[in-house]
Coordinates of C-alpha atoms and ligand atoms in Angstrom, one line a residue:
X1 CA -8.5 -4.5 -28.4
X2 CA -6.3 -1.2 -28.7
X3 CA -3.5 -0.5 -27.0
X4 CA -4.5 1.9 -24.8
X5 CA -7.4 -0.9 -23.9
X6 CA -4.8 -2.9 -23.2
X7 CA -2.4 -0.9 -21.1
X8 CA -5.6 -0.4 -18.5
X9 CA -7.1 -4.3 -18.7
X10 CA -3.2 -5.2 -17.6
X11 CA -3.5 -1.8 -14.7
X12 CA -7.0 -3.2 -13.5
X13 CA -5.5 -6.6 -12.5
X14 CA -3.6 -5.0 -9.3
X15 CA -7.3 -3.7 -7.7
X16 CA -8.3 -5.9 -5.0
X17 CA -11.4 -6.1 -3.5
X18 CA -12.2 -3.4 -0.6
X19 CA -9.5 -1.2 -2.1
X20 CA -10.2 2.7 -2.1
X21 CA -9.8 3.8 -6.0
X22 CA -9.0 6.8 -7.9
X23 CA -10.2 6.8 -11.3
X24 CA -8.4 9.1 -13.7
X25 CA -9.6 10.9 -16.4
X26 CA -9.0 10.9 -20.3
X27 CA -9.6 8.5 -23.2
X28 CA -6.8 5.8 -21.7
X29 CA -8.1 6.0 -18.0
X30 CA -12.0 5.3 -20.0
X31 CA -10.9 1.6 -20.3
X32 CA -9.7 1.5 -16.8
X33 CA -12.9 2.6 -15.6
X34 CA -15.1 0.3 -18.2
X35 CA -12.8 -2.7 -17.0
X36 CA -13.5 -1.8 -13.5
X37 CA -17.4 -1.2 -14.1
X38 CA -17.5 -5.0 -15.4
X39 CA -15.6 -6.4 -12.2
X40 CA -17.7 -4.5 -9.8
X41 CA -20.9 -6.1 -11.7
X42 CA -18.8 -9.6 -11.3
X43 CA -19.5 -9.3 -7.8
X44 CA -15.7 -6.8 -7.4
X45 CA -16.4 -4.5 -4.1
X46 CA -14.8 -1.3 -4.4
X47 CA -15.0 2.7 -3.0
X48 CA -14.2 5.1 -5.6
X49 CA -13.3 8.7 -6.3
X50 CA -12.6 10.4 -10.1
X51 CA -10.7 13.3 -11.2
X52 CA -13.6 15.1 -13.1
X53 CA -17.2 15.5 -13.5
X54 CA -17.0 13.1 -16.5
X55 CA -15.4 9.9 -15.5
X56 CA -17.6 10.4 -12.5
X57 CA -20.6 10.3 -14.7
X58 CA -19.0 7.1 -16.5
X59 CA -18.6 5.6 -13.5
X60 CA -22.0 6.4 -11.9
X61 CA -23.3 4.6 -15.6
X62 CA -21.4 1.7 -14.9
X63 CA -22.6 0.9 -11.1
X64 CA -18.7 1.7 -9.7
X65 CA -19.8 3.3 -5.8
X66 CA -18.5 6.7 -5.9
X67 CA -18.0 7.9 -1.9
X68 CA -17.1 11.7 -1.2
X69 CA -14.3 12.7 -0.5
X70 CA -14.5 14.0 2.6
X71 CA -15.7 10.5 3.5
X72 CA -13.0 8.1 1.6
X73 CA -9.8 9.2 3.1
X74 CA -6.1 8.2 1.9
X75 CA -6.7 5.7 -1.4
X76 CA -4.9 2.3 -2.2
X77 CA -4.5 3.0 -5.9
X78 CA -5.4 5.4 -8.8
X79 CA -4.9 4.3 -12.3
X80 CA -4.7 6.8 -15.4
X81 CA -3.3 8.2 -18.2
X82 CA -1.0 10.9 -19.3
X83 CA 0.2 13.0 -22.1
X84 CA 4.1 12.2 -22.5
X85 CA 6.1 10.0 -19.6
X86 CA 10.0 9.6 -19.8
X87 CA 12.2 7.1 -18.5
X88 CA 12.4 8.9 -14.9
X89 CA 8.9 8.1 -14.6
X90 CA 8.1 12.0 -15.2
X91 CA 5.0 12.8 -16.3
X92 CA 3.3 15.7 -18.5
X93 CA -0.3 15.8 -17.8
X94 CA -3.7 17.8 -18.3
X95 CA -4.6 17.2 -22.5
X96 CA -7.8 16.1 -20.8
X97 CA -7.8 19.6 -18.5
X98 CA -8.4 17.9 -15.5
X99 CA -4.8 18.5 -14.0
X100 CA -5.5 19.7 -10.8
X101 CA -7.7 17.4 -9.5
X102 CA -6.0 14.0 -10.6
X103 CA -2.7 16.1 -9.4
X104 CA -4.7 16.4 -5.5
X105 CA -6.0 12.4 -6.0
X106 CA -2.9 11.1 -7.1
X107 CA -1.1 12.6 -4.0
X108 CA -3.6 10.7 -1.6
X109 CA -2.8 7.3 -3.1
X110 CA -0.7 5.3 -1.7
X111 CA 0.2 3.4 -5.7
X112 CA -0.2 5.5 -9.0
X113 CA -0.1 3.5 -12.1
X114 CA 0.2 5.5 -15.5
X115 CA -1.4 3.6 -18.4
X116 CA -0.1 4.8 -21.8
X117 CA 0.1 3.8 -25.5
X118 CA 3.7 3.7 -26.8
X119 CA 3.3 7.2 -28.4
X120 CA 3.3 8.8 -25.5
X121 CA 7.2 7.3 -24.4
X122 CA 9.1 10.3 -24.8
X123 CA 13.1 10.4 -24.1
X124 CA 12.4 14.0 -23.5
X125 CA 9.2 16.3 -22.1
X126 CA 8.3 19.1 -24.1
X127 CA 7.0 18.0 -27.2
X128 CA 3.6 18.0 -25.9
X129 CA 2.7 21.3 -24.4
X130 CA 2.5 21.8 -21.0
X131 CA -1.0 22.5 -19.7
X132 CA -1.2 25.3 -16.7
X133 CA -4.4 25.6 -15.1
X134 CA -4.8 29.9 -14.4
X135 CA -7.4 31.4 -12.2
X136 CA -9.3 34.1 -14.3
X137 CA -8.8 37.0 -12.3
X138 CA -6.4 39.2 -14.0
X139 CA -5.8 36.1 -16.1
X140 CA -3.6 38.2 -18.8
X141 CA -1.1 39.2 -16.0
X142 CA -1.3 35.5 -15.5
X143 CA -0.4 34.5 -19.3
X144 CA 2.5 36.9 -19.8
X145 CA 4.0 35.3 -16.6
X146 CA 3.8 32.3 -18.4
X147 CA 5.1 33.5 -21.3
X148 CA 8.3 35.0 -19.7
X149 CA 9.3 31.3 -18.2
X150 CA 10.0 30.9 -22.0
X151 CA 7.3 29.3 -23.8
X152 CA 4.7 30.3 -25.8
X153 CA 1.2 30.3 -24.0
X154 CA -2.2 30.5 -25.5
X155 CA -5.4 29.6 -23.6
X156 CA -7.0 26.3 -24.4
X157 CA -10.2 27.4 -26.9
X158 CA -13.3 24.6 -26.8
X159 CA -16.1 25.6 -29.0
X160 CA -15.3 28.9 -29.4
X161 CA -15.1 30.3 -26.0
X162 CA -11.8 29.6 -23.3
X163 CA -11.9 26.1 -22.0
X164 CA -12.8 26.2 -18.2
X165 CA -11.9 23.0 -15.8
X166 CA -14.0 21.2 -13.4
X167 CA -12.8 23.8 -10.9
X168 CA -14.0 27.1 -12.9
X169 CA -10.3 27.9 -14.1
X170 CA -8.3 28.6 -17.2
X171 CA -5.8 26.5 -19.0
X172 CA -3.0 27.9 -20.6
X173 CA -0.8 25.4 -23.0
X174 CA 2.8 26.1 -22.9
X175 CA 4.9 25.4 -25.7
X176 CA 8.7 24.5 -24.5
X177 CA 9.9 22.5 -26.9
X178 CA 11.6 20.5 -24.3
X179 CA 11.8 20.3 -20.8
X180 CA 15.2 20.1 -19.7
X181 CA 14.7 20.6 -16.1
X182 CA 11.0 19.5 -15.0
X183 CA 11.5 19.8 -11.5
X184 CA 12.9 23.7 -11.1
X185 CA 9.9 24.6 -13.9
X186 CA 8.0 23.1 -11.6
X187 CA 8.4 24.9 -9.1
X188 CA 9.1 28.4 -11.0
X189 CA 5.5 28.0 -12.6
X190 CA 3.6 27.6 -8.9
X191 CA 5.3 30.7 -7.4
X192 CA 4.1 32.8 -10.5
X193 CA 0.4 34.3 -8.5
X194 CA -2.3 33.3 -10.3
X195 CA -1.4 29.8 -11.3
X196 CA -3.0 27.1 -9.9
X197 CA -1.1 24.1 -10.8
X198 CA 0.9 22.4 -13.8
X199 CA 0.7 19.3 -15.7
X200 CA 4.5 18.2 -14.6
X201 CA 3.4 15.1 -12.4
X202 CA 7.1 14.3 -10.5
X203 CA 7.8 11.6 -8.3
X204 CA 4.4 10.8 -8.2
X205 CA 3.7 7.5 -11.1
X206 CA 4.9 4.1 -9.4
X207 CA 4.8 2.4 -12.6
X208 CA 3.9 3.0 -16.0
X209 CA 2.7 0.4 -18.4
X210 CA 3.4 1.1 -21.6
X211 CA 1.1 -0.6 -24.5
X212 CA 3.2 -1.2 -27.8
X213 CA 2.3 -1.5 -31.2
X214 CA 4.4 -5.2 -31.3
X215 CA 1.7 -6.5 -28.8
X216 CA 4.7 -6.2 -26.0
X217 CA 3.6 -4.4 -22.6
X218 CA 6.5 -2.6 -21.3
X219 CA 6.1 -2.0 -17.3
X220 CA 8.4 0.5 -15.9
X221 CA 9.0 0.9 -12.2
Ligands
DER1 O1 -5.8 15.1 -18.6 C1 -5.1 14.2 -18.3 O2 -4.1 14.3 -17.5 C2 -5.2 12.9 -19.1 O3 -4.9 11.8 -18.2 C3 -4.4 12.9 -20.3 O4 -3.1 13.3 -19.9 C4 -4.3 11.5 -21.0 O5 -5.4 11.5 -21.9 P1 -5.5 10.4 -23.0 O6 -5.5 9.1 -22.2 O7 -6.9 10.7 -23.6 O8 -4.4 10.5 -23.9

């Protein structure tokens, strides 16, 4: 089993059943949602949601009952993954481009549990960059915005052509370095027009387990 296998088998554990679930997105969150798919065919009775098209898909494969959302109202619990987490429980998310949406899930759950491998244990954000999702209209304005918060900002490229989200948008990647002060960038990078939203996750995670290469499993509240 790799660690990232592990760190969601040990998340899955705190779903009961008739819980609401969000199911994340990204290659850590697809061993959540496999783990979950084989307890809902043990007989496991949950209501789901996902964070984009694909782990939608994956769950449809695997039998997991996805409701709308207009229908499911506030959630018990949405497990996934994320890109760098540090010890205040601060995330950087969005290497899988789906940002916005886990960003609107996670705030309707009542518990949010991260599920990492060890590599992704940062003392400080940054190293990773940050992903900004950018509506296209006058997306260039958009981009030198970006730039001017101090990074360097180039638009995610997939096959060739500008990477575009579940939701029809842009994402710019930000290169900081490090992220001394995640909240204030924050809230600087959602007042600039044309951004949608940021992969700086705050007080959102409850806990965060943490897979190691030593076969430990570090949980951090
Ligand atoms: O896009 C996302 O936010 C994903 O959760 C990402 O941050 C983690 O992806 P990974 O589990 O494939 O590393």
């Amino acid at each position: 089993m790799n660690l990232k296998q592990k760190a969601a088998e040990k998340a899955v554990e705190a779903i009961q059943d008739g819980m609401k679930v969000g199911l994340g997105t990204g290659s850590t969150a697809y061993w959540a949602i496999q783990k979950i798919g084989e307890r809902v065919a043990q007989g496991l009775y949950i209501q789901a949601v996902a964070t984009s098209q694909a782990s939608e898909d994956l769950a449809r494969e695997l039998g997991i009952p996805i409701i709308p959302f207009d229908q499911i109202g506030r959630l018990d619990i949405t497990i996934d993954g994320a890109d760098e987490v540090n010890e205040e429980l601060v995330l950087v998310k969005g290497g899988g481009g789906a940002l916005l949406r886990e960003k609107i899930v996670e705030s309707n759950s009542d518990r949010l549990i991260i599920i990492v491998d060890e590599s992704k244990d940062v003392k400080k954000l940054g190293a990773f960059p940050l992903p900004v999702e950018v509506v296209p209209f006058a997306s260039e304005w958009t981009l030198e915005a970006l730039r001017k918060t101090g990074c360097e900002a180039e638009w995610r490229i997939k096959d060739g052509e500008r990477f575009l989200t579940d939701n029809g948008n842009y994402i710019a990647d930000c290169r900081y370095g490090t992220i001394e002060h995640p909240q204030e960038l924050e809230i600087r990078l959602n007042q600039i027009p044309g951004v949608v939203d940021n992969g700086l996750f705050i007080n959102m995670a409850d806990q965060v387990i943490i897979a190691r290469a030593n076969g430990q499993i570090d949980i951090r509240n």
